[in-house]
Amino acid sequence: MSPLLPLQGQAEPLLPETIGRWLFGGDLTVWQEAIAAFIGAFIIANIMLANAGVAGPWAKRKITAAFTDRIAVNRHGPAGLLIIPAAAVQLMAKELIIPDGVDRPAYDLAPIVLASSALIGFAVVPMGSIFGVNLQLADPESGAAYIFAAASIATLGLAMAGYASNNKYSLMGGLRAIAQNIAYEIPLVVTAASVILFTGTLQMSEIVAQQAEPLVTVAGITIPSWFAFVNPFAFVLFVVANLAEVGRNPFDIPEAPTEIVAGYMTEYSSIYFVLFYMGEFIHIFLGGAIITTFFLGGPAGPVLPGFVWFLIKIWAVFLFTQWARSAVPRVRIDQLIEIGWKGMLVLSFANLVLTAVIVGVML
């Protein structure tokens, strides 16, 4: 089955097929499918870039200020919102300084790899529908495997930046990023595997669909079978491992400013710094999208359109990461590795085994 085609019985076609029908009518040729897919990808990418654009210059500062009893940006437009275009112009207008001795191909590609690895992950995320349009680019049967593979490419970008910068602090940040992502990516994937054991599928839309069933009704209120309710232990493990994946406290070791200046980003300026900064926030939203899909019922929710609920949930995850950034102290690198290998890994496999036993008994 082509990943661009809707599933049998699916109420709404995927975004590329809808665009193709609007533009070309009935049956699509291969080239027409490709054009429709490109337009759909452009729309989804810009939606996520817009979220990252609001989160980075403005929301991050306002949320952190609220947690630390400060005011933050308030001089640029209403509530300081005009800081968003102002910061974009300011950063992109800065001179791009290339230090001597850098490995130029790797140095140039690193920020592109980091930012694009997060964007391509959204290709299989079911974002819900709005105005009758299903905002999902593709729905392959291996969607869960694809999204974790796409997210893991970011480690390559961090390692490239650290190595290519010809700076010992950058190299240290790159090595820390590799150590951290290896230590926490395994528990992340193993914990997600426990959800896949429940659903019996890697298809993202099916994982969401199976969370629509009612779990229990209490005092007339029906609680859906979101996996955050079905298996809260796995949910907590996944959220903690996700903090390490997106580099938020207590796991912001790769760019710990008080220890290694800015880590892998130390030698980057202008548009390259913008790509790194933007990629960081897109990865936070990708982590929120994965948590939403696997544990929070995807775009499901009452009254509001599914896409609105999807945005609310990924912003809730973003709010949590910013709370952690403000409230939780950073661990040392040796503590981080110990927590990952001796704690998270053991607990994630214990959760997987327990889930397998429960599923075996239920079946």
mmCIF file of C-alpha atoms in Angstrom:
data_model
loop_
_atom_site.group_PDB
_atom_site.id
_atom_site.type_symbol
_atom_site.label_atom_id
_atom_site.label_comp_id
_atom_site.label_asym_id
_atom_site.label_seq_id
_atom_site.Cartn_x
_atom_site.Cartn_y
_atom_site.Cartn_z
ATOM 1 C CA MET A 1 0.000 0.000 0.000
ATOM 2 C CA SER A 2 1.308 3.449 -0.850
ATOM 3 C CA PRO A 3 1.945 5.468 2.342
ATOM 4 C CA LEU A 4 0.192 8.406 0.692
ATOM 5 C CA LEU A 5 -3.101 6.561 0.423
ATOM 6 C CA PRO A 6 -5.639 6.521 3.255
ATOM 7 C CA LEU A 7 -6.202 3.357 5.215
ATOM 8 C CA GLN A 8 -9.187 1.259 4.335
ATOM 9 C CA GLY A 9 -12.113 2.663 6.279
ATOM 10 C CA GLN A 10 -10.252 5.844 7.223
ATOM 11 C CA ALA A 11 -12.718 8.724 7.200
ATOM 12 C CA GLU A 12 -10.411 11.388 5.843
ATOM 13 C CA PRO A 13 -7.637 11.096 3.240
ATOM 14 C CA LEU A 14 -4.100 12.097 4.114
ATOM 15 C CA LEU A 15 -2.938 15.636 3.406
ATOM 16 C CA PRO A 16 -1.009 14.915 0.147
ATOM 17 C CA GLU A 17 -3.984 13.078 -1.351
ATOM 18 C CA THR A 18 -6.315 15.938 -0.422
ATOM 19 C CA ILE A 19 -3.942 18.448 -2.028
ATOM 20 C CA GLY A 20 -3.622 16.235 -5.099
ATOM 21 C CA ARG A 21 -7.394 16.076 -5.524
ATOM 22 C CA TRP A 22 -7.682 19.851 -5.138
ATOM 23 C CA LEU A 23 -4.985 20.480 -7.727
ATOM 24 C CA PHE A 24 -5.340 17.658 -10.229
ATOM 25 C CA GLY A 25 -8.722 16.007 -9.705
ATOM 26 C CA GLY A 26 -9.079 12.206 -9.844
ATOM 27 C CA ASP A 27 -6.341 9.589 -10.172
ATOM 28 C CA LEU A 28 -2.863 11.012 -9.706
ATOM 29 C CA THR A 29 0.262 10.234 -11.677
ATOM 30 C CA VAL A 30 3.552 9.631 -9.892
ATOM 31 C CA TRP A 31 4.678 13.209 -10.588
ATOM 32 C CA GLN A 32 1.396 14.663 -9.383
ATOM 33 C CA GLU A 33 1.688 12.598 -6.179
ATOM 34 C CA ALA A 34 5.225 13.905 -5.703
ATOM 35 C CA ILE A 35 4.115 17.536 -6.184
ATOM 36 C CA ALA A 36 1.220 17.077 -3.753
ATOM 37 C CA ALA A 37 3.534 15.441 -1.207
ATOM 38 C CA PHE A 38 6.046 18.287 -1.533
ATOM 39 C CA ILE A 39 3.339 20.906 -0.948
ATOM 40 C CA GLY A 40 2.017 18.953 2.046
ATOM 41 C CA ALA A 41 5.515 18.665 3.503
ATOM 42 C CA PHE A 42 6.010 22.413 3.003
ATOM 43 C CA ILE A 43 2.793 23.128 4.934
ATOM 44 C CA ILE A 44 3.628 20.805 7.846
ATOM 45 C CA ALA A 45 7.214 22.084 8.042
ATOM 46 C CA ASN A 46 6.061 25.687 8.197
ATOM 47 C CA ILE A 47 3.511 24.881 10.908
ATOM 48 C CA MET A 48 6.236 23.389 13.076
ATOM 49 C CA LEU A 49 8.719 26.157 12.227
ATOM 50 C CA ALA A 50 6.111 28.713 13.285
ATOM 51 C CA ASN A 51 5.698 26.927 16.625
ATOM 52 C CA ALA A 52 9.471 26.863 17.108
ATOM 53 C CA GLY A 53 9.656 30.533 16.117
ATOM 54 C CA VAL A 54 7.190 31.455 18.860
ATOM 55 C CA ALA A 55 8.733 29.112 21.429
ATOM 56 C CA GLY A 56 12.378 30.147 21.065
ATOM 57 C CA PRO A 57 12.525 33.955 21.204
ATOM 58 C CA TRP A 58 9.308 34.583 23.166
ATOM 59 C CA ALA A 59 7.565 31.687 24.951
ATOM 60 C CA LYS A 60 10.764 30.270 26.441
ATOM 61 C CA ARG A 61 11.616 33.633 27.993
ATOM 62 C CA LYS A 62 8.099 34.344 29.264
ATOM 63 C CA ILE A 63 7.672 30.868 30.775
ATOM 64 C CA THR A 64 11.090 30.914 32.434
ATOM 65 C CA ALA A 65 10.389 34.407 33.784
ATOM 66 C CA ALA A 66 7.074 33.233 35.246
ATOM 67 C CA PHE A 67 8.819 30.344 37.016
ATOM 68 C CA THR A 68 11.590 32.583 38.367
ATOM 69 C CA ASP A 69 9.421 35.601 39.303
ATOM 70 C CA ARG A 70 10.687 37.935 36.567
ATOM 71 C CA ILE A 71 9.026 39.878 33.743
ATOM 72 C CA ALA A 72 11.007 38.908 30.609
ATOM 73 C CA VAL A 73 10.390 40.559 27.227
ATOM 74 C CA ASN A 74 7.762 43.314 27.374
ATOM 75 C CA ARG A 75 9.104 46.218 25.285
ATOM 76 C CA HIS A 76 8.616 44.931 21.753
ATOM 77 C CA GLY A 77 4.920 45.107 20.918
ATOM 78 C CA PRO A 78 2.028 43.729 22.988
ATOM 79 C CA ALA A 79 3.341 41.268 25.605
ATOM 80 C CA GLY A 80 6.705 41.498 23.843
ATOM 81 C CA LEU A 81 5.512 39.462 20.849
ATOM 82 C CA LEU A 82 7.434 41.561 18.335
ATOM 83 C CA ILE A 83 10.638 40.149 19.812
ATOM 84 C CA ILE A 84 10.022 37.191 17.472
ATOM 85 C CA PRO A 85 10.699 39.043 14.185
ATOM 86 C CA ALA A 86 13.200 41.336 15.921
ATOM 87 C CA ALA A 87 15.288 38.398 17.138
ATOM 88 C CA ALA A 88 15.128 36.728 13.728
ATOM 89 C CA VAL A 89 16.394 39.852 11.956
ATOM 90 C CA GLN A 90 19.036 40.455 14.611
ATOM 91 C CA LEU A 91 20.479 36.935 14.474
ATOM 92 C CA MET A 92 20.435 36.582 10.704
ATOM 93 C CA ALA A 93 21.998 40.041 10.258
ATOM 94 C CA LYS A 94 25.041 39.083 12.313
ATOM 95 C CA GLU A 95 28.265 38.255 10.514
ATOM 96 C CA LEU A 96 28.874 34.579 9.859
ATOM 97 C CA ILE A 97 32.333 33.985 11.351
ATOM 98 C CA ILE A 98 34.123 30.807 10.284
ATOM 99 C CA PRO A 99 37.029 30.015 12.651
ATOM 100 C CA ASP A 100 40.373 28.891 11.283
ATOM 101 C CA GLY A 101 41.016 25.193 11.089
ATOM 102 C CA VAL A 102 37.416 23.971 10.940
ATOM 103 C CA ASP A 103 36.445 20.918 8.909
ATOM 104 C CA ARG A 104 34.349 22.985 6.522
ATOM 105 C CA PRO A 105 31.966 20.375 4.997
ATOM 106 C CA ALA A 106 31.047 18.928 8.391
ATOM 107 C CA TYR A 107 30.930 22.410 9.953
ATOM 108 C CA ASP A 108 28.452 23.610 7.310
ATOM 109 C CA LEU A 109 26.279 20.501 7.323
ATOM 110 C CA ALA A 110 25.922 20.063 11.107
ATOM 111 C CA PRO A 111 23.223 22.730 11.718
ATOM 112 C CA ILE A 112 21.280 21.571 8.645
ATOM 113 C CA VAL A 113 21.367 17.946 9.830
ATOM 114 C CA LEU A 114 20.161 18.902 13.308
ATOM 115 C CA ALA A 115 17.233 21.018 12.138
ATOM 116 C CA SER A 116 16.110 18.768 9.271
ATOM 117 C CA SER A 117 16.221 15.548 11.329
ATOM 118 C CA ALA A 118 13.430 16.886 13.531
ATOM 119 C CA LEU A 119 11.335 18.176 10.636
ATOM 120 C CA ILE A 120 11.369 14.882 8.716
ATOM 121 C CA GLY A 121 10.115 13.093 11.820
ATOM 122 C CA PHE A 122 6.775 14.907 11.554
ATOM 123 C CA ALA A 123 6.065 13.163 8.245
ATOM 124 C CA VAL A 124 4.305 10.254 9.969
ATOM 125 C CA VAL A 125 2.753 12.058 12.956
ATOM 126 C CA PRO A 126 -1.076 12.063 12.961
ATOM 127 C CA MET A 127 -1.838 15.677 13.833
ATOM 128 C CA GLY A 128 -5.605 15.402 13.597
ATOM 129 C CA SER A 129 -7.884 17.220 11.217
ATOM 130 C CA ILE A 130 -9.037 20.772 10.776
ATOM 131 C CA PHE A 131 -11.683 21.960 8.303
ATOM 132 C CA GLY A 132 -12.013 18.373 7.116
ATOM 133 C CA VAL A 133 -8.334 18.022 6.184
ATOM 134 C CA ASN A 134 -6.320 15.251 7.822
ATOM 135 C CA LEU A 135 -2.913 16.749 8.661
ATOM 136 C CA GLN A 136 -0.719 13.694 8.199
ATOM 137 C CA LEU A 137 1.741 13.309 5.348
ATOM 138 C CA ALA A 138 2.184 9.542 5.345
ATOM 139 C CA ASP A 139 1.012 6.568 7.375
ATOM 140 C CA PRO A 140 3.366 3.651 6.672
ATOM 141 C CA GLU A 141 3.135 0.419 8.628
ATOM 142 C CA SER A 142 6.606 1.104 10.047
ATOM 143 C CA GLY A 143 5.787 4.649 11.178
ATOM 144 C CA ALA A 144 6.983 4.240 14.793
ATOM 145 C CA ALA A 145 10.352 2.870 13.667
ATOM 146 C CA TYR A 146 10.697 5.718 11.180
ATOM 147 C CA ILE A 147 10.061 8.498 13.686
ATOM 148 C CA PHE A 148 12.655 7.220 16.167
ATOM 149 C CA ALA A 149 15.174 6.741 13.361
ATOM 150 C CA ALA A 150 14.583 10.310 12.153
ATOM 151 C CA ALA A 151 14.918 11.776 15.649
ATOM 152 C CA SER A 152 18.179 9.911 16.282
ATOM 153 C CA ILE A 153 19.876 11.593 13.305
ATOM 154 C CA ALA A 154 20.214 14.706 15.481
ATOM 155 C CA THR A 155 23.045 13.000 17.369
ATOM 156 C CA LEU A 156 25.035 12.936 14.140
ATOM 157 C CA GLY A 157 24.585 16.709 13.743
ATOM 158 C CA LEU A 158 25.797 17.359 17.302
ATOM 159 C CA ALA A 159 28.820 15.113 16.827
ATOM 160 C CA MET A 160 29.668 16.772 13.493
ATOM 161 C CA ALA A 161 29.462 20.241 15.043
ATOM 162 C CA GLY A 162 31.651 19.279 17.993
ATOM 163 C CA TYR A 163 34.311 17.601 15.867
ATOM 164 C CA ALA A 164 34.367 20.113 12.997
ATOM 165 C CA SER A 165 34.638 23.281 15.119
ATOM 166 C CA ASN A 166 38.326 22.783 16.034
ATOM 167 C CA ASN A 167 37.511 23.779 19.620
ATOM 168 C CA LYS A 168 38.046 21.607 22.693
ATOM 169 C CA TYR A 169 34.836 22.814 24.345
ATOM 170 C CA SER A 170 32.837 22.069 21.211
ATOM 171 C CA LEU A 171 34.415 18.623 20.971
ATOM 172 C CA MET A 172 33.557 17.973 24.605
ATOM 173 C CA GLY A 173 29.946 18.979 23.942
ATOM 174 C CA GLY A 174 29.745 16.681 20.915
ATOM 175 C CA LEU A 175 31.165 13.729 22.859
ATOM 176 C CA ARG A 176 28.750 14.383 25.719
ATOM 177 C CA ALA A 177 25.859 14.462 23.246
ATOM 178 C CA ILE A 178 26.850 11.065 21.844
ATOM 179 C CA ALA A 179 27.232 9.536 25.310
ATOM 180 C CA GLN A 180 23.926 10.997 26.479
ATOM 181 C CA ASN A 181 21.868 10.015 23.453
ATOM 182 C CA ILE A 182 23.176 6.449 23.455
ATOM 183 C CA ALA A 183 22.453 6.135 27.179
ATOM 184 C CA TYR A 184 18.888 7.439 26.917
ATOM 185 C CA GLU A 185 17.777 6.554 23.398
ATOM 186 C CA ILE A 186 17.761 2.846 24.215
ATOM 187 C CA PRO A 187 15.411 3.273 27.224
ATOM 188 C CA LEU A 188 13.276 5.616 25.091
ATOM 189 C CA VAL A 189 12.822 3.041 22.322
ATOM 190 C CA VAL A 190 12.392 0.121 24.742
ATOM 191 C CA THR A 191 9.682 2.034 26.613
ATOM 192 C CA ALA A 192 7.932 2.829 23.324
ATOM 193 C CA ALA A 193 8.124 -0.898 22.505
ATOM 194 C CA SER A 194 5.888 -1.587 25.508
ATOM 195 C CA VAL A 195 3.186 0.544 23.856
ATOM 196 C CA ILE A 196 3.706 -1.305 20.593
ATOM 197 C CA LEU A 197 3.221 -4.587 22.485
ATOM 198 C CA PHE A 198 -0.207 -3.347 23.611
ATOM 199 C CA THR A 199 -1.240 -2.170 20.144
ATOM 200 C CA GLY A 200 0.445 -4.869 18.062
ATOM 201 C CA THR A 201 1.383 -2.358 15.365
ATOM 202 C CA LEU A 202 4.004 0.216 14.375
ATOM 203 C CA GLN A 203 1.462 2.259 12.422
ATOM 204 C CA MET A 204 1.025 5.646 14.049
ATOM 205 C CA SER A 205 -2.644 6.122 13.160
ATOM 206 C CA GLU A 206 -3.470 2.699 14.594
ATOM 207 C CA ILE A 207 -1.632 3.470 17.839
ATOM 208 C CA VAL A 208 -3.807 6.585 18.168
ATOM 209 C CA ALA A 209 -6.995 4.733 17.188
ATOM 210 C CA GLN A 210 -6.524 2.079 19.882
ATOM 211 C CA GLN A 211 -6.385 4.794 22.554
ATOM 212 C CA ALA A 212 -9.878 5.993 21.613
ATOM 213 C CA GLU A 213 -11.558 3.073 23.397
ATOM 214 C CA PRO A 214 -12.991 3.851 26.858
ATOM 215 C CA LEU A 215 -10.866 2.612 29.749
ATOM 216 C CA VAL A 216 -13.180 3.167 32.716
ATOM 217 C CA THR A 217 -16.169 5.316 33.630
ATOM 218 C CA VAL A 218 -16.124 7.081 36.995
ATOM 219 C CA ALA A 219 -19.121 9.175 38.162
ATOM 220 C CA GLY A 220 -20.370 9.447 34.602
ATOM 221 C CA ILE A 221 -16.966 10.585 33.279
ATOM 222 C CA THR A 222 -15.377 8.263 30.744
ATOM 223 C CA ILE A 223 -11.601 8.026 30.884
ATOM 224 C CA PRO A 224 -10.100 7.036 27.527
ATOM 225 C CA SER A 225 -7.535 4.272 27.260
ATOM 226 C CA TRP A 226 -4.612 6.611 26.736
ATOM 227 C CA PHE A 227 -1.448 4.698 27.492
ATOM 228 C CA ALA A 228 -0.524 7.385 30.042
ATOM 229 C CA PHE A 229 -3.472 5.972 32.050
ATOM 230 C CA VAL A 230 -3.013 2.334 31.037
ATOM 231 C CA ASN A 231 0.695 2.282 31.879
ATOM 232 C CA PRO A 232 1.674 5.412 33.859
ATOM 233 C CA PHE A 233 5.045 3.894 34.747
ATOM 234 C CA ALA A 234 6.005 3.709 31.063
ATOM 235 C CA PHE A 235 4.718 7.257 30.578
ATOM 236 C CA VAL A 236 6.969 8.617 33.334
ATOM 237 C CA LEU A 237 9.979 6.694 31.983
ATOM 238 C CA PHE A 238 9.380 8.013 28.484
ATOM 239 C CA VAL A 239 8.970 11.626 29.613
ATOM 240 C CA VAL A 240 12.228 11.491 31.602
ATOM 241 C CA ALA A 241 14.136 9.874 28.730
ATOM 242 C CA ASN A 242 12.689 12.490 26.386
ATOM 243 C CA LEU A 243 14.150 15.250 28.572
ATOM 244 C CA ALA A 244 17.565 13.727 27.942
ATOM 245 C CA GLU A 245 16.893 13.408 24.220
ATOM 246 C CA VAL A 246 15.985 17.080 23.841
ATOM 247 C CA GLY A 247 18.750 18.260 26.200
ATOM 248 C CA ARG A 248 16.671 19.830 28.941
ATOM 249 C CA ASN A 249 17.483 19.888 32.665
ATOM 250 C CA PRO A 250 18.642 17.880 34.418
ATOM 251 C CA PHE A 251 20.191 16.509 31.218
ATOM 252 C CA ASP A 252 21.425 19.622 29.361
ATOM 253 C CA ILE A 253 24.981 18.312 29.511
ATOM 254 C CA PRO A 254 25.949 18.768 25.792
ATOM 255 C CA GLU A 255 25.696 22.571 26.045
ATOM 256 C CA ALA A 256 26.197 23.154 29.766
ATOM 257 C CA PRO A 257 27.086 26.880 29.729
ATOM 258 C CA THR A 258 28.767 26.952 33.140
ATOM 259 C CA GLU A 259 31.082 24.083 32.172
ATOM 260 C CA ILE A 260 31.802 24.180 28.425
ATOM 261 C CA VAL A 261 30.736 27.674 27.248
ATOM 262 C CA ALA A 262 27.998 26.536 24.849
ATOM 263 C CA GLY A 263 29.217 23.077 23.935
ATOM 264 C CA TYR A 264 28.818 22.062 20.312
ATOM 265 C CA MET A 265 27.414 25.524 19.407
ATOM 266 C CA THR A 266 30.367 27.529 20.725
ATOM 267 C CA GLU A 267 31.888 28.351 17.310
ATOM 268 C CA TYR A 268 28.618 29.002 15.458
ATOM 269 C CA SER A 269 27.123 32.408 14.685
ATOM 270 C CA SER A 270 24.528 34.097 12.476
ATOM 271 C CA ILE A 271 22.256 31.792 10.450
ATOM 272 C CA TYR A 272 24.127 28.668 11.585
ATOM 273 C CA PHE A 273 23.363 29.502 15.210
ATOM 274 C CA VAL A 274 19.733 30.166 14.226
ATOM 275 C CA LEU A 275 19.514 26.676 12.693
ATOM 276 C CA PHE A 276 20.911 25.083 15.841
ATOM 277 C CA TYR A 277 18.635 27.128 18.082
ATOM 278 C CA MET A 278 15.569 26.429 15.941
ATOM 279 C CA GLY A 279 16.452 22.736 15.617
ATOM 280 C CA GLU A 280 16.595 22.441 19.394
ATOM 281 C CA PHE A 281 13.006 23.653 19.755
ATOM 282 C CA ILE A 282 11.715 21.634 16.802
ATOM 283 C CA HIS A 283 13.158 18.558 18.524
ATOM 284 C CA ILE A 284 11.301 19.475 21.713
ATOM 285 C CA PHE A 285 8.061 19.644 19.734
ATOM 286 C CA LEU A 286 8.892 16.372 17.969
ATOM 287 C CA GLY A 287 9.386 14.789 21.386
ATOM 288 C CA GLY A 288 6.031 16.261 22.406
ATOM 289 C CA ALA A 289 4.431 14.843 19.254
ATOM 290 C CA ILE A 290 5.796 11.361 20.026
ATOM 291 C CA ILE A 291 4.573 11.550 23.637
ATOM 292 C CA THR A 292 1.189 12.790 22.415
ATOM 293 C CA THR A 293 0.875 9.972 19.880
ATOM 294 C CA PHE A 294 2.080 7.141 22.099
ATOM 295 C CA PHE A 295 0.617 8.137 25.468
ATOM 296 C CA LEU A 296 -1.902 10.995 25.198
ATOM 297 C CA GLY A 297 -4.334 9.755 22.575
ATOM 298 C CA GLY A 298 -2.859 11.744 19.705
ATOM 299 C CA PRO A 299 -5.118 14.553 18.533
ATOM 300 C CA ALA A 300 -8.170 13.162 20.348
ATOM 301 C CA GLY A 301 -10.169 15.538 22.523
ATOM 302 C CA PRO A 302 -13.673 16.946 23.019
ATOM 303 C CA VAL A 303 -15.287 19.922 21.262
ATOM 304 C CA LEU A 304 -12.177 21.408 19.631
ATOM 305 C CA PRO A 305 -10.782 20.150 16.298
ATOM 306 C CA GLY A 306 -8.192 17.398 16.556
ATOM 307 C CA PHE A 307 -5.371 19.597 15.286
ATOM 308 C CA VAL A 308 -6.050 22.126 18.051
ATOM 309 C CA TRP A 309 -5.834 19.379 20.662
ATOM 310 C CA PHE A 310 -2.600 18.169 19.096
ATOM 311 C CA LEU A 311 -1.091 21.648 19.448
ATOM 312 C CA ILE A 312 -2.333 21.949 23.050
ATOM 313 C CA LYS A 313 -0.686 18.646 23.983
ATOM 314 C CA ILE A 314 2.698 19.337 22.371
ATOM 315 C CA TRP A 315 2.758 22.782 23.992
ATOM 316 C CA ALA A 316 1.967 21.142 27.332
ATOM 317 C CA VAL A 317 5.055 18.959 26.882
ATOM 318 C CA PHE A 318 7.039 22.085 25.972
ATOM 319 C CA LEU A 319 5.798 23.769 29.156
ATOM 320 C CA PHE A 320 6.999 20.772 31.156
ATOM 321 C CA THR A 321 10.466 20.939 29.587
ATOM 322 C CA GLN A 322 10.686 24.629 30.451
ATOM 323 C CA TRP A 323 9.619 23.928 34.016
ATOM 324 C CA ALA A 324 12.394 21.331 34.239
ATOM 325 C CA ARG A 325 14.856 23.854 32.811
ATOM 326 C CA SER A 326 13.935 26.363 35.518
ATOM 327 C CA ALA A 327 13.435 24.100 38.520
ATOM 328 C CA VAL A 328 15.673 21.021 38.224
ATOM 329 C CA PRO A 329 19.441 21.319 38.742
ATOM 330 C CA ARG A 330 21.815 19.854 36.178
ATOM 331 C CA VAL A 331 23.442 16.511 37.019
ATOM 332 C CA ARG A 332 27.133 15.807 36.438
ATOM 333 C CA ILE A 333 28.152 13.869 33.354
ATOM 334 C CA ASP A 334 29.063 10.783 35.420
ATOM 335 C CA GLN A 335 25.699 10.943 37.196
ATOM 336 C CA LEU A 336 23.919 11.299 33.857
ATOM 337 C CA ILE A 337 25.573 8.172 32.459
ATOM 338 C CA GLU A 338 24.880 6.226 35.649
ATOM 339 C CA ILE A 339 21.200 7.221 35.663
ATOM 340 C CA GLY A 340 20.883 6.202 32.016
ATOM 341 C CA TRP A 341 22.658 2.838 32.065
ATOM 342 C CA LYS A 342 21.998 1.661 35.623
ATOM 343 C CA GLY A 343 18.575 3.228 36.160
ATOM 344 C CA MET A 344 16.582 4.028 33.036
ATOM 345 C CA LEU A 345 17.792 1.049 31.005
ATOM 346 C CA VAL A 346 16.991 -1.470 33.743
ATOM 347 C CA LEU A 347 13.587 0.090 34.455
ATOM 348 C CA SER A 348 12.645 0.244 30.767
ATOM 349 C CA PHE A 349 13.420 -3.450 30.253
ATOM 350 C CA ALA A 350 11.534 -4.316 33.449
ATOM 351 C CA ASN A 351 8.555 -2.374 32.111
ATOM 352 C CA LEU A 352 8.819 -4.179 28.758
ATOM 353 C CA VAL A 353 8.912 -7.610 30.398
ATOM 354 C CA LEU A 354 5.992 -6.776 32.691
ATOM 355 C CA THR A 355 3.994 -5.448 29.735
ATOM 356 C CA ALA A 356 4.733 -8.616 27.754
ATOM 357 C CA VAL A 357 3.488 -10.753 30.655
ATOM 358 C CA ILE A 358 0.296 -8.693 31.008
ATOM 359 C CA VAL A 359 -0.401 -8.795 27.265
ATOM 360 C CA GLY A 360 0.289 -12.553 27.236
ATOM 361 C CA VAL A 361 -2.175 -13.134 30.086
ATOM 362 C CA MET A 362 -4.817 -10.891 28.462
ATOM 363 C CA LEU A 363 -4.523 -12.741 25.177
#
